[in-house]
Coordinates of C-alpha atoms in Angstrom, one line a residue:
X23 CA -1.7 -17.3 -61.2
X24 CA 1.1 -14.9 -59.7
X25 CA 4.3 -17.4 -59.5
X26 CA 6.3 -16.2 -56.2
X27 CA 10.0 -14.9 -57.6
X28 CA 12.5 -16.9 -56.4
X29 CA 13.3 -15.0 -53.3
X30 CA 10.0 -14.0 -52.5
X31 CA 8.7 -16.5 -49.5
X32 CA 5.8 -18.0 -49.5
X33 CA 2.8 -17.5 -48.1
X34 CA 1.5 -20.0 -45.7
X35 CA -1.5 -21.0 -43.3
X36 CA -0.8 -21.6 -39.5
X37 CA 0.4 -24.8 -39.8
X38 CA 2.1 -23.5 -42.4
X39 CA 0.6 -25.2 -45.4
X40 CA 1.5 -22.8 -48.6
X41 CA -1.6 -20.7 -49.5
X42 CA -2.3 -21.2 -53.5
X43 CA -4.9 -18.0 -53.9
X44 CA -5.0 -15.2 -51.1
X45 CA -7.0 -12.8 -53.2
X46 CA -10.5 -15.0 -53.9
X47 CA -12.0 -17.2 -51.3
X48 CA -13.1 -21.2 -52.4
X49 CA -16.8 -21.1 -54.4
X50 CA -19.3 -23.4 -55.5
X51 CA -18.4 -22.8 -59.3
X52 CA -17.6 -19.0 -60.9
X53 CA -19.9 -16.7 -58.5
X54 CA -21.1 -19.2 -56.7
X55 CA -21.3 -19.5 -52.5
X56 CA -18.4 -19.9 -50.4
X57 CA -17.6 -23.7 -49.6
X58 CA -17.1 -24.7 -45.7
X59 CA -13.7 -26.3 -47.1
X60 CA -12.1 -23.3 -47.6
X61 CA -9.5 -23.4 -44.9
X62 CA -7.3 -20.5 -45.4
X63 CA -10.8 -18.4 -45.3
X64 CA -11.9 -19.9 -42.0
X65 CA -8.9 -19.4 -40.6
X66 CA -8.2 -15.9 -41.0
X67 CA -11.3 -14.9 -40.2
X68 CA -11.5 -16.7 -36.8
X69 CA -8.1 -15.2 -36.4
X70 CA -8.8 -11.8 -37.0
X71 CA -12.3 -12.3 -34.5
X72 CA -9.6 -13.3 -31.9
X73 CA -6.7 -10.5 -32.4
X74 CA -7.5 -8.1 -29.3
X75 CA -7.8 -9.3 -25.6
X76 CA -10.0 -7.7 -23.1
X77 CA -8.2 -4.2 -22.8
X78 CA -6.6 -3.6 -19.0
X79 CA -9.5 -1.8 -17.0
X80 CA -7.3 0.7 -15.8
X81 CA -4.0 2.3 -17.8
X82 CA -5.6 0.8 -20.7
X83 CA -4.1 3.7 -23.2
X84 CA -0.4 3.1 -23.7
X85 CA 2.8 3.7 -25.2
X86 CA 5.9 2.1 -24.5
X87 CA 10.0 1.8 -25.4
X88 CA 13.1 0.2 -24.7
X89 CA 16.1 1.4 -23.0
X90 CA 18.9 0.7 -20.5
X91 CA 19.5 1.8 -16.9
X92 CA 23.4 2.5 -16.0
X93 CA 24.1 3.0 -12.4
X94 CA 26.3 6.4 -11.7
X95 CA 26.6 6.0 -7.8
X96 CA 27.4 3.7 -5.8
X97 CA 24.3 2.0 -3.7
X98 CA 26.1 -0.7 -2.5
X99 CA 25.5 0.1 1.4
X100 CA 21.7 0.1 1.0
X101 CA 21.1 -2.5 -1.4
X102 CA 22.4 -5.9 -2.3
X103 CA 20.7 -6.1 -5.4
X104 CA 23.0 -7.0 -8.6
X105 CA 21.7 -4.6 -10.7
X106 CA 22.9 -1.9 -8.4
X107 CA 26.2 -3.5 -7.6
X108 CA 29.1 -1.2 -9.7
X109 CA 29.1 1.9 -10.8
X110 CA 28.9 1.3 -14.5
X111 CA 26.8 -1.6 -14.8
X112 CA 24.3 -1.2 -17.4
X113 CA 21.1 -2.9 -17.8
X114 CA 18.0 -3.3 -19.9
X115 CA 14.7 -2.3 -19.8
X116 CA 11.0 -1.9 -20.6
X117 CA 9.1 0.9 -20.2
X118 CA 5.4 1.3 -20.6
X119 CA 3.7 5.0 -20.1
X120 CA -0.1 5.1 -19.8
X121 CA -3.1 7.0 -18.9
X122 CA -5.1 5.9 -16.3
X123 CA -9.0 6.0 -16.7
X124 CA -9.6 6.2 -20.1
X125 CA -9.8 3.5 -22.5
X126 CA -7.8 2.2 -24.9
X127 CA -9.2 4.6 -27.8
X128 CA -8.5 7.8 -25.1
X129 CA -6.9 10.9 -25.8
X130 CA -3.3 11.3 -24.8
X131 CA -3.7 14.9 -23.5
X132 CA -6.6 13.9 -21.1
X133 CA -6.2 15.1 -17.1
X134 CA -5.1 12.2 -15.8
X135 CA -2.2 10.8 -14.0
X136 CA 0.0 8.8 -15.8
X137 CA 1.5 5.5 -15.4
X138 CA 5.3 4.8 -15.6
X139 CA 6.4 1.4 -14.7
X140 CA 9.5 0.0 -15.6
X141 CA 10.6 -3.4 -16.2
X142 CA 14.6 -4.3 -15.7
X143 CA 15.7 -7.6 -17.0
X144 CA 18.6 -8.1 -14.5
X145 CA 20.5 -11.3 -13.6
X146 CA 18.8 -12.0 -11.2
X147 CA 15.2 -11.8 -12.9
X148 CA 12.6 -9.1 -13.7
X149 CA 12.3 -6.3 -11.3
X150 CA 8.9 -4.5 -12.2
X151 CA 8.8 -1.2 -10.9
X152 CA 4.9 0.3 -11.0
X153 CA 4.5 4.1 -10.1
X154 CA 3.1 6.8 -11.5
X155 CA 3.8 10.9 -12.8
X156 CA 2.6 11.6 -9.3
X157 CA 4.2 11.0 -6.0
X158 CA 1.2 10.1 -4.3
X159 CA -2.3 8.3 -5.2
X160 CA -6.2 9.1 -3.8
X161 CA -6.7 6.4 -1.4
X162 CA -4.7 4.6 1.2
X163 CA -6.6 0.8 1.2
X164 CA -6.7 -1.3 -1.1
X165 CA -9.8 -2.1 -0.3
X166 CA -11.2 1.3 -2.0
X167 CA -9.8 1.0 -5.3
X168 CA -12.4 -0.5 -7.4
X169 CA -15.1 1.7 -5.8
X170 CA -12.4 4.7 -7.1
X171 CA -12.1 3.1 -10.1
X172 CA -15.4 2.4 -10.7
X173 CA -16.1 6.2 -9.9
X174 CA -13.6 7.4 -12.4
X175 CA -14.8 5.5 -15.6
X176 CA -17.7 5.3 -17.5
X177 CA -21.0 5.4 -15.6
X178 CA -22.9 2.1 -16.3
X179 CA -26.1 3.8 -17.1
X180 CA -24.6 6.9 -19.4
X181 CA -21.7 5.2 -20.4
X182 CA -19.8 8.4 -20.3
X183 CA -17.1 9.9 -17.2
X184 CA -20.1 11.5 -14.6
X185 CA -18.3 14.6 -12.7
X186 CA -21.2 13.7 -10.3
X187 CA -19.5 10.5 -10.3
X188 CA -16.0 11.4 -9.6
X189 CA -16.8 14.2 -6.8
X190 CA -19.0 12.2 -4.9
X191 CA -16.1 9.8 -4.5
X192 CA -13.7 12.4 -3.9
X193 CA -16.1 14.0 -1.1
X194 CA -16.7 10.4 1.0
X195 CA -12.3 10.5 0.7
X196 CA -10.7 13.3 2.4
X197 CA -7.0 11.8 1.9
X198 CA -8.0 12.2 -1.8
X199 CA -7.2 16.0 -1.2
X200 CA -4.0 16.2 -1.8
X201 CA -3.5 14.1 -5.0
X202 CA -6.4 16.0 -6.3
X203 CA -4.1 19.0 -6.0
X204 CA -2.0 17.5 -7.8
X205 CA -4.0 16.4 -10.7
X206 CA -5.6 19.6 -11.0
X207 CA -2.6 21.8 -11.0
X208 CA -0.7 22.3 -13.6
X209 CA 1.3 18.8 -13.9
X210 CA -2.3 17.4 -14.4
X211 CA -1.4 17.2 -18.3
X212 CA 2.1 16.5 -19.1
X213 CA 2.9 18.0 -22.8
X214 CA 4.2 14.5 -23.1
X215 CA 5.8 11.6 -22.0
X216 CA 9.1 12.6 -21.8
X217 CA 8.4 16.2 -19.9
X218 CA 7.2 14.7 -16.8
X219 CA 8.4 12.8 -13.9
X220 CA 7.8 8.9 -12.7
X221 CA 8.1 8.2 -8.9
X222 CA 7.6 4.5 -7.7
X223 CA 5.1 6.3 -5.4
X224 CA 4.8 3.4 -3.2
X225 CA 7.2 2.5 -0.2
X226 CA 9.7 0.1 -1.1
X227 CA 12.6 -1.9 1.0
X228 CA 15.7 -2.3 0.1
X229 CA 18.5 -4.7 2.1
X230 CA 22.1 -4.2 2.0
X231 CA 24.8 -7.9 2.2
X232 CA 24.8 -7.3 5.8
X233 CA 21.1 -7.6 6.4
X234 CA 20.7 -3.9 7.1
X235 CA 17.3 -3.0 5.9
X236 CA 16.3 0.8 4.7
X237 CA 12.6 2.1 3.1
X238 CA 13.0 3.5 0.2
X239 CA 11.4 5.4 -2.3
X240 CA 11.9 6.0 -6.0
X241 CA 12.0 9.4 -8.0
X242 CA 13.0 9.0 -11.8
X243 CA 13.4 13.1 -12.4
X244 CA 13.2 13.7 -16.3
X245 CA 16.2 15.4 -18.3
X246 CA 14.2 17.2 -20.7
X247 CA 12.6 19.5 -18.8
X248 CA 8.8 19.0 -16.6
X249 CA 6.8 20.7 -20.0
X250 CA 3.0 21.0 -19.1
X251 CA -0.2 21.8 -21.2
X252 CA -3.2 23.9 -19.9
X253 CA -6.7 22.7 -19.9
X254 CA -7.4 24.5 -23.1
X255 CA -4.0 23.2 -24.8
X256 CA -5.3 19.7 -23.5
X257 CA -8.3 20.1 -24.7
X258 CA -7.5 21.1 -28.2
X259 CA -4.5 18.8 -28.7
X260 CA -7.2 15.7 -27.7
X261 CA -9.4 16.6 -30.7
X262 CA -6.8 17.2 -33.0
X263 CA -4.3 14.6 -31.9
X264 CA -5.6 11.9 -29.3
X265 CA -2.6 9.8 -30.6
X266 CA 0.0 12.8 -29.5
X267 CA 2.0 11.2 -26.8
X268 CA 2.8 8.2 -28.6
X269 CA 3.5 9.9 -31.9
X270 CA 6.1 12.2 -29.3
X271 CA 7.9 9.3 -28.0
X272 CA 8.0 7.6 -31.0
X273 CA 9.0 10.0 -33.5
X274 CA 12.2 11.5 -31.0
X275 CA 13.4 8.0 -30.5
X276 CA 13.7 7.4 -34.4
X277 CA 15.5 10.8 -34.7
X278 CA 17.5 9.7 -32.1
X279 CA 16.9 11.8 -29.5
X280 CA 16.7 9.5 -26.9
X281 CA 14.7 10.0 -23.4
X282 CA 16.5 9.7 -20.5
X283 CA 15.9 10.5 -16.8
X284 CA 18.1 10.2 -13.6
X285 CA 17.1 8.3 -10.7
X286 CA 16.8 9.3 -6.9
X287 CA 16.0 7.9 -4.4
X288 CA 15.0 8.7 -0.5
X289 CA 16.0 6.6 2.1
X290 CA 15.0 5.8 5.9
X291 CA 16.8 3.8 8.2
X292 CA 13.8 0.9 9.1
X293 CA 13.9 1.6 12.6
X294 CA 12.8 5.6 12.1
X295 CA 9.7 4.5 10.7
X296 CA 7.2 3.9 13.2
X297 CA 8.3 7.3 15.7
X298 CA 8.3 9.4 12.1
X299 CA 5.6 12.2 12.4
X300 CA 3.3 10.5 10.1
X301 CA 2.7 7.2 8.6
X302 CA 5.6 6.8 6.1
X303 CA 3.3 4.1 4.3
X304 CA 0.5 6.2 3.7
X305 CA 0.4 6.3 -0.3
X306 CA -1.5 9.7 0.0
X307 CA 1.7 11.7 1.3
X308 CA 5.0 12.5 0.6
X309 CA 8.8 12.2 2.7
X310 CA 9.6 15.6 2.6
X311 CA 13.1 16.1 0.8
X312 CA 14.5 18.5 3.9
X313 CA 14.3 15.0 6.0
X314 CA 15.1 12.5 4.0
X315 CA 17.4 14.4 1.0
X316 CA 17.4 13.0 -2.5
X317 CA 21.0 10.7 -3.3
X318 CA 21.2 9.5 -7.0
X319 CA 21.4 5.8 -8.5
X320 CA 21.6 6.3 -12.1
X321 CA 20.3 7.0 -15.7
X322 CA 17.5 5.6 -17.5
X323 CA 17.8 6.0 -21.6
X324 CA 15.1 4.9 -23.8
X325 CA 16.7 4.3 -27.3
X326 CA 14.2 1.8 -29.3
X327 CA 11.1 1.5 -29.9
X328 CA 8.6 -1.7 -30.2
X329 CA 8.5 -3.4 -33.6
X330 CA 5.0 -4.3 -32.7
X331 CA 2.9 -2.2 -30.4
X332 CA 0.2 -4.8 -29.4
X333 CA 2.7 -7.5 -28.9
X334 CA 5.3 -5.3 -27.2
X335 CA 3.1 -2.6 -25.5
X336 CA -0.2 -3.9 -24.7
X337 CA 1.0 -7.7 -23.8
X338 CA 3.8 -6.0 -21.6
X339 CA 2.5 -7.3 -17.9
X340 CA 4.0 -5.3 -14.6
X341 CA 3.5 -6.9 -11.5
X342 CA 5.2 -5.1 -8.3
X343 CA 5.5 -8.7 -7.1
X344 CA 8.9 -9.3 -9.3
X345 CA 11.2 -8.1 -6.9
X346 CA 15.0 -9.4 -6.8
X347 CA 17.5 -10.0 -3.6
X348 CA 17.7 -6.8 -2.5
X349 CA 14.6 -5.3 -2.9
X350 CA 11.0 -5.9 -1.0
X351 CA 7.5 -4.8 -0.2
X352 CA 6.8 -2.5 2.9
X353 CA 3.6 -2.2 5.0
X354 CA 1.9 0.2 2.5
X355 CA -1.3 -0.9 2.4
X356 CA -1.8 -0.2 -1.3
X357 CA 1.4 -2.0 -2.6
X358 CA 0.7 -4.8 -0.3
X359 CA -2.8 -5.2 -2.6
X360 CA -1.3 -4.6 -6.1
X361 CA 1.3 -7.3 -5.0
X362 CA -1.5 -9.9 -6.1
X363 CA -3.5 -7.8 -8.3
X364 CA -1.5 -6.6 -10.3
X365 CA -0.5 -10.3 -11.6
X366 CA -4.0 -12.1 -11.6
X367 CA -5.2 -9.4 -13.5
X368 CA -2.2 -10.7 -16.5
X369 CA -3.3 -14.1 -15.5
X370 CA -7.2 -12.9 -16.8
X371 CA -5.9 -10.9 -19.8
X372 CA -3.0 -12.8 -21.3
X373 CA -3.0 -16.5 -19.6
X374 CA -1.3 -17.7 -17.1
X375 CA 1.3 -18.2 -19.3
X376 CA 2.1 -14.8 -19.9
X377 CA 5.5 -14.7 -18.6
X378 CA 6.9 -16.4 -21.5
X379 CA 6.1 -13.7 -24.2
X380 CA 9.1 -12.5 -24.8
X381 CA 8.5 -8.5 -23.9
X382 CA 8.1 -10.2 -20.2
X383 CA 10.4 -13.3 -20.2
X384 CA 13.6 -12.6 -18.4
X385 CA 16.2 -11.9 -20.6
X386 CA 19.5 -11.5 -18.5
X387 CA 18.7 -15.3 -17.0
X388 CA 16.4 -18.1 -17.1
X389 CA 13.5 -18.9 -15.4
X390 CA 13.5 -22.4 -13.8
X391 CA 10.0 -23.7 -12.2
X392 CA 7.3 -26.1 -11.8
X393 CA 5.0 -24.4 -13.5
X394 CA 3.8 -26.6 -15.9
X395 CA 0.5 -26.5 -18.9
X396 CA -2.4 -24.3 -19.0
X397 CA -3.0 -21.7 -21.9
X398 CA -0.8 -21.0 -24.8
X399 CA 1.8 -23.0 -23.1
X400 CA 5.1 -23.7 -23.8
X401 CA 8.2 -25.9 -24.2
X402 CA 10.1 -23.5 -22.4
X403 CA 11.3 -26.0 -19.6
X404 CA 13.9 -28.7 -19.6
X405 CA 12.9 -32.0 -21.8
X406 CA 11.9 -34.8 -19.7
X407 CA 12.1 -32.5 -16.6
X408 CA 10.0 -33.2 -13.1
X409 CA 7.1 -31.1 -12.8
X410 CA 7.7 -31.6 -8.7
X411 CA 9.8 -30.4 -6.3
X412 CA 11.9 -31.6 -4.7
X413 CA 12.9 -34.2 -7.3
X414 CA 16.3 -36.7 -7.6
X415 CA 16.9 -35.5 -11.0
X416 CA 18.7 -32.4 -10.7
X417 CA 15.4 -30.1 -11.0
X418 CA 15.7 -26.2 -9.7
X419 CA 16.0 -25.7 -6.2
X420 CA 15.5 -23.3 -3.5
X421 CA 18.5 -20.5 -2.9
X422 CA 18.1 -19.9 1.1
X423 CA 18.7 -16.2 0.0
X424 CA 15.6 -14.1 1.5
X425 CA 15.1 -11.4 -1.3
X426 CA 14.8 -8.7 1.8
X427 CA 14.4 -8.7 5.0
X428 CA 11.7 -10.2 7.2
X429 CA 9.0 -6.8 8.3
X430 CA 8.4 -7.0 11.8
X431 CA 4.6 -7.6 12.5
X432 CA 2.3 -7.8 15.6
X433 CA -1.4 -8.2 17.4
X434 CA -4.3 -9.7 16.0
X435 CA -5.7 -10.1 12.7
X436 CA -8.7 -7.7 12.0
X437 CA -9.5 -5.3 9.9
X438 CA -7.2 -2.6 11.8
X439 CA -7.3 1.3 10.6
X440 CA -3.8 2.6 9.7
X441 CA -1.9 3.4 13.0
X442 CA -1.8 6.9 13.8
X443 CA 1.6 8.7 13.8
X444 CA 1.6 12.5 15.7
X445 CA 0.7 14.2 12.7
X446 CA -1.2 12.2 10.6
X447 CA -3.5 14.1 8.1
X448 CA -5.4 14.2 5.6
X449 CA -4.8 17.8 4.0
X450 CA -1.6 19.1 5.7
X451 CA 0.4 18.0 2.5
X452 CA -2.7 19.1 0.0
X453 CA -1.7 22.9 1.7
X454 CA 1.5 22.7 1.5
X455 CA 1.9 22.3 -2.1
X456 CA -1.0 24.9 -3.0
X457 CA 1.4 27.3 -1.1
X458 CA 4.4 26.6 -3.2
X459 CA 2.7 27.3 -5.9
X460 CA 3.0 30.9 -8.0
X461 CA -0.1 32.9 -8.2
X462 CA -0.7 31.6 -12.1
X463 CA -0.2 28.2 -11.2
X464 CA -3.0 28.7 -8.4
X465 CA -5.5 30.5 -10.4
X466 CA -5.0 27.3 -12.7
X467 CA -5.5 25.0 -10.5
X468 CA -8.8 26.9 -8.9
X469 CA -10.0 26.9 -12.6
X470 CA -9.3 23.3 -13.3
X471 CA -11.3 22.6 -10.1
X472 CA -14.3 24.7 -9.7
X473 CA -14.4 23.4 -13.7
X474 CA -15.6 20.1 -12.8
X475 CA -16.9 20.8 -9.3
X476 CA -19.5 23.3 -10.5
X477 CA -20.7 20.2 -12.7
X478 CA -22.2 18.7 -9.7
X479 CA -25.6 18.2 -9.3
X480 CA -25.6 17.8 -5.6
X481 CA -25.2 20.5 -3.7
X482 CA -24.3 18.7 -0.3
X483 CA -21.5 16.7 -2.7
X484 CA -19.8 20.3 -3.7
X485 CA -19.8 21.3 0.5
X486 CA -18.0 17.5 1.3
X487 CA -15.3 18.8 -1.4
X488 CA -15.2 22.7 -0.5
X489 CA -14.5 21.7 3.1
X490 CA -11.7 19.6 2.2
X491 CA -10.1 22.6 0.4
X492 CA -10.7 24.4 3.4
X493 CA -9.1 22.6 5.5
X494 CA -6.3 22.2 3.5
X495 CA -5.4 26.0 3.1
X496 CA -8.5 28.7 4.0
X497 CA -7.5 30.9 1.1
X498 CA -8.0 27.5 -1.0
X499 CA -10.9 26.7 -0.2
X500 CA -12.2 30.2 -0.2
X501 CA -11.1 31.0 -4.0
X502 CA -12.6 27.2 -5.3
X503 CA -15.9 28.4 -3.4
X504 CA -15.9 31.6 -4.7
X505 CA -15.3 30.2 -8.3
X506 CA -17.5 27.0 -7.7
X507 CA -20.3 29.7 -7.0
X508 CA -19.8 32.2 -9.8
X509 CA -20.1 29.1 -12.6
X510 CA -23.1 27.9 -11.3
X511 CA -24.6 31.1 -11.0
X512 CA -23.9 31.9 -15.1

């Protein structure tokens, strides 16, 4: 028997018994069967049957870090939000970068958008911030995204990503047009995670100490350069590195090149938003820059990595709910939906009690609540406390502090289309960034679409999708027809 030296520690069970033998499980004599009363067995078995949880069904494949966020300019007359208060004021974060369709085994490299929310333990609590590498998304309702979803992953009956699948969607959703564009060009595959840009994509409020309320959305524009790889580089580097973002990120942090990117922001006065030209909550378009001009915030630095990936990374839980004084929801239709899905589904994968890991419990303040039991809780709470409110025992109360301001609503509840602004469209924006692009970036991007569109089996499926194309530019549509029709013909 190996004696433990006299610094080693020892061993122990869960209940932290010492463990005599860890080498040879409990017989019935020398070579004998294993005996039930072997405890230490039993339980690392059943442990080890219980160490994953159901991956997340979308932005399952991720990588994360740690960092801080320092404000350089002063914010002060937008938003009354602590965090934002001095010029200065540093505070830290979370970050977690993912793909979005694949699963948890994907490649890095894949086409795919990418995921970039941000977690900022601030004193007044967690502000999650959920966006993506793209500005925009593929659908405007919430209401569609688990038929897009659905369309995007595996096919139930193949078990394998159906390009009949994933057009057919695309060619019942015309507002998919422009983020298509954007996922087939050349940011489609970012050479990692530190070469691309995040954008909170959605449409944000922010409310200054006077009540003054401004829309506002989020641009986090990186300081290493936007570095792309082409479908060929992607392919390659997926087959002979599927683990290559995450090795990137981690490998420059421990060399101590740390990450950083600067934060923007575009902001509208509340009361230009329903005479703007389109609908300035539509998730599928874009404020042009020449109307509302980009004013920094800060810098986000990323300067340590995880100690423990699945702990750290895959039981980190965003929900755009966590919002601080200062900062609110809009009308966007899609935030307005991930504002309760986004939590329930933690609530399915990691318990209800999820907040009090420590990669997602506040850590700046504390939180105070009535929350009370349920799975893997905790004695994080006062001893003795109330579990009711209110309470003559000197439990939390309410602040009277509205995080934001209140949105203005009106008419009857139904199931309402989006209202129409004087230019609302679906493939306007799709055009306009096909004609900012150079001549190699569009022969790319016609490449990267006639690729998967002359995969179709269904001819009326390709027309739905041509005439999208075609209506957002007619030389656009022309060249993916052209190219759509020469790879079918081969």
């Amino acid at each position: 028997m190996t004696k433990p030296t006299p610094t080693a520690r020892v061993l122990t069970t869960e209940s932290g018994a010492p463990v005599a033998d860890n080498q040879n499980s409990s017989t019935a004599g020398v070579g004998g069967p294993i005996v039930l009363q072997d405890q230490h067995l039993l339980e690392k078995l059943a442990r080890f049957n219980r160490e994953r949880i159901p991956e997340r069904v979308v932005h399952a494949r991720g990588s994360g870090a740690y960092g801080h966020f320092e404000v350089t300019d002063d914010v002060t007359g937008f938003t009354s939000a602590d965090f934002l208060s001095a010029v200065g004021k540093r505070t830290e974060l979370f970050i977690r970068f993912s793909t979005v369709a694949d699963n948890l085994g994907g490649p890095d490299a894949a086409r795919d958008p990418r995921g970039f929310a941000v977690k900022f333990y601030t004193e007044e609590g967690n502000y999650d911030l959920v966006g993506n590498n793209t500005p925009v998304f593929f659908i405007k309702d919430p209401l569609k995204f688990p038929d897009f979803i659905h369309s995007q992953k595996r096919d139930p009956f193949t078990g394998k990503q159906e390009p009949d699948n994933v057009w057919d969607f695309w060619a019942h959703a015309p507002e998919a047009t422009h983020q298509v564009t954007w996922l087939m060009g050349d940011r489609g595959i970012p050479a990692s995670y530190r070469h691309m840009n995040g954008y909170g994509s959605h449409t944000y409020q922010w409310t200054n100490a006077e009540g003054e309320s401004f829309f506002v959305k989020y641009h986090f524009k990186t300081n290493q350069g936007i570095r792309c790889l082409s479908a060929e580089q992607g392919a390659e580097l997926s087959g002979t590195d599927p683990n290559s973002h995450q090795t990137d990120l981690l490998q420059s942090i421990e060399r101590g090149v740390y990450p950083s990117w600067t934060l923007y922001v575009q902001l509208m006065p509340v009361a230009e938003a329903a005479d703007y030209r389109f609908n300035p909550f539509d998730l599928t378009k874009v404020w042009p820059h020449k109307d509302y001009p980009l004013q920094r915030v800060g810098r986000m630095v990323l300067d340590r990595n995880p100690d423990n990936v699945f702990a750290e990374v895959e039981q980190s839980a965003f929900s755009p709910n966590n919002f601080v004084p200062g900062i609110g929801p809009s009308p966007d239709k899609m935030l307005q939906g991930r504002l309760f899905a986004y939590a329930d589904a933690h609530r399915y994968r990691l318990g209800v009690n999820h907040t009090q890991l420590p990669v997602n419990a506040p850590k700046a303040t504390v939180a105070r609540n009535y929350g009370r039991d349920g799975l893997m809780a905790t004695n994080g709470y006062d001893r003795h406390a109330k579990n009711y409110e209110p309470n003559s025992y000197g439990g939390p109360v309410q602040s009277d502090r509205p995080l934001a301001a209140p949105l203005a609503v009106n008419g009857h509840v139904g199931t309402h289309a989006a209202p129409a602004h004087t230019k609302d469209d679906d493939f306007i924006q799709a055009g306009e960034l096909y004609r900012l692009m150079s001549e190699d970036e569009k022969q790319r991007l016609i490449a990267n679409i006639a690729g998967g569109l002359s995969q179709v089996g269904r001819e009326d499926v390709i027309e739905k999708n041509l005439a999208h194309f075609h209506a957002a530019d007619p030389e656009y549509g022309e060249r993916v027809e052209a190219k759509v029709r020469e790879l079918r013909e081969d």
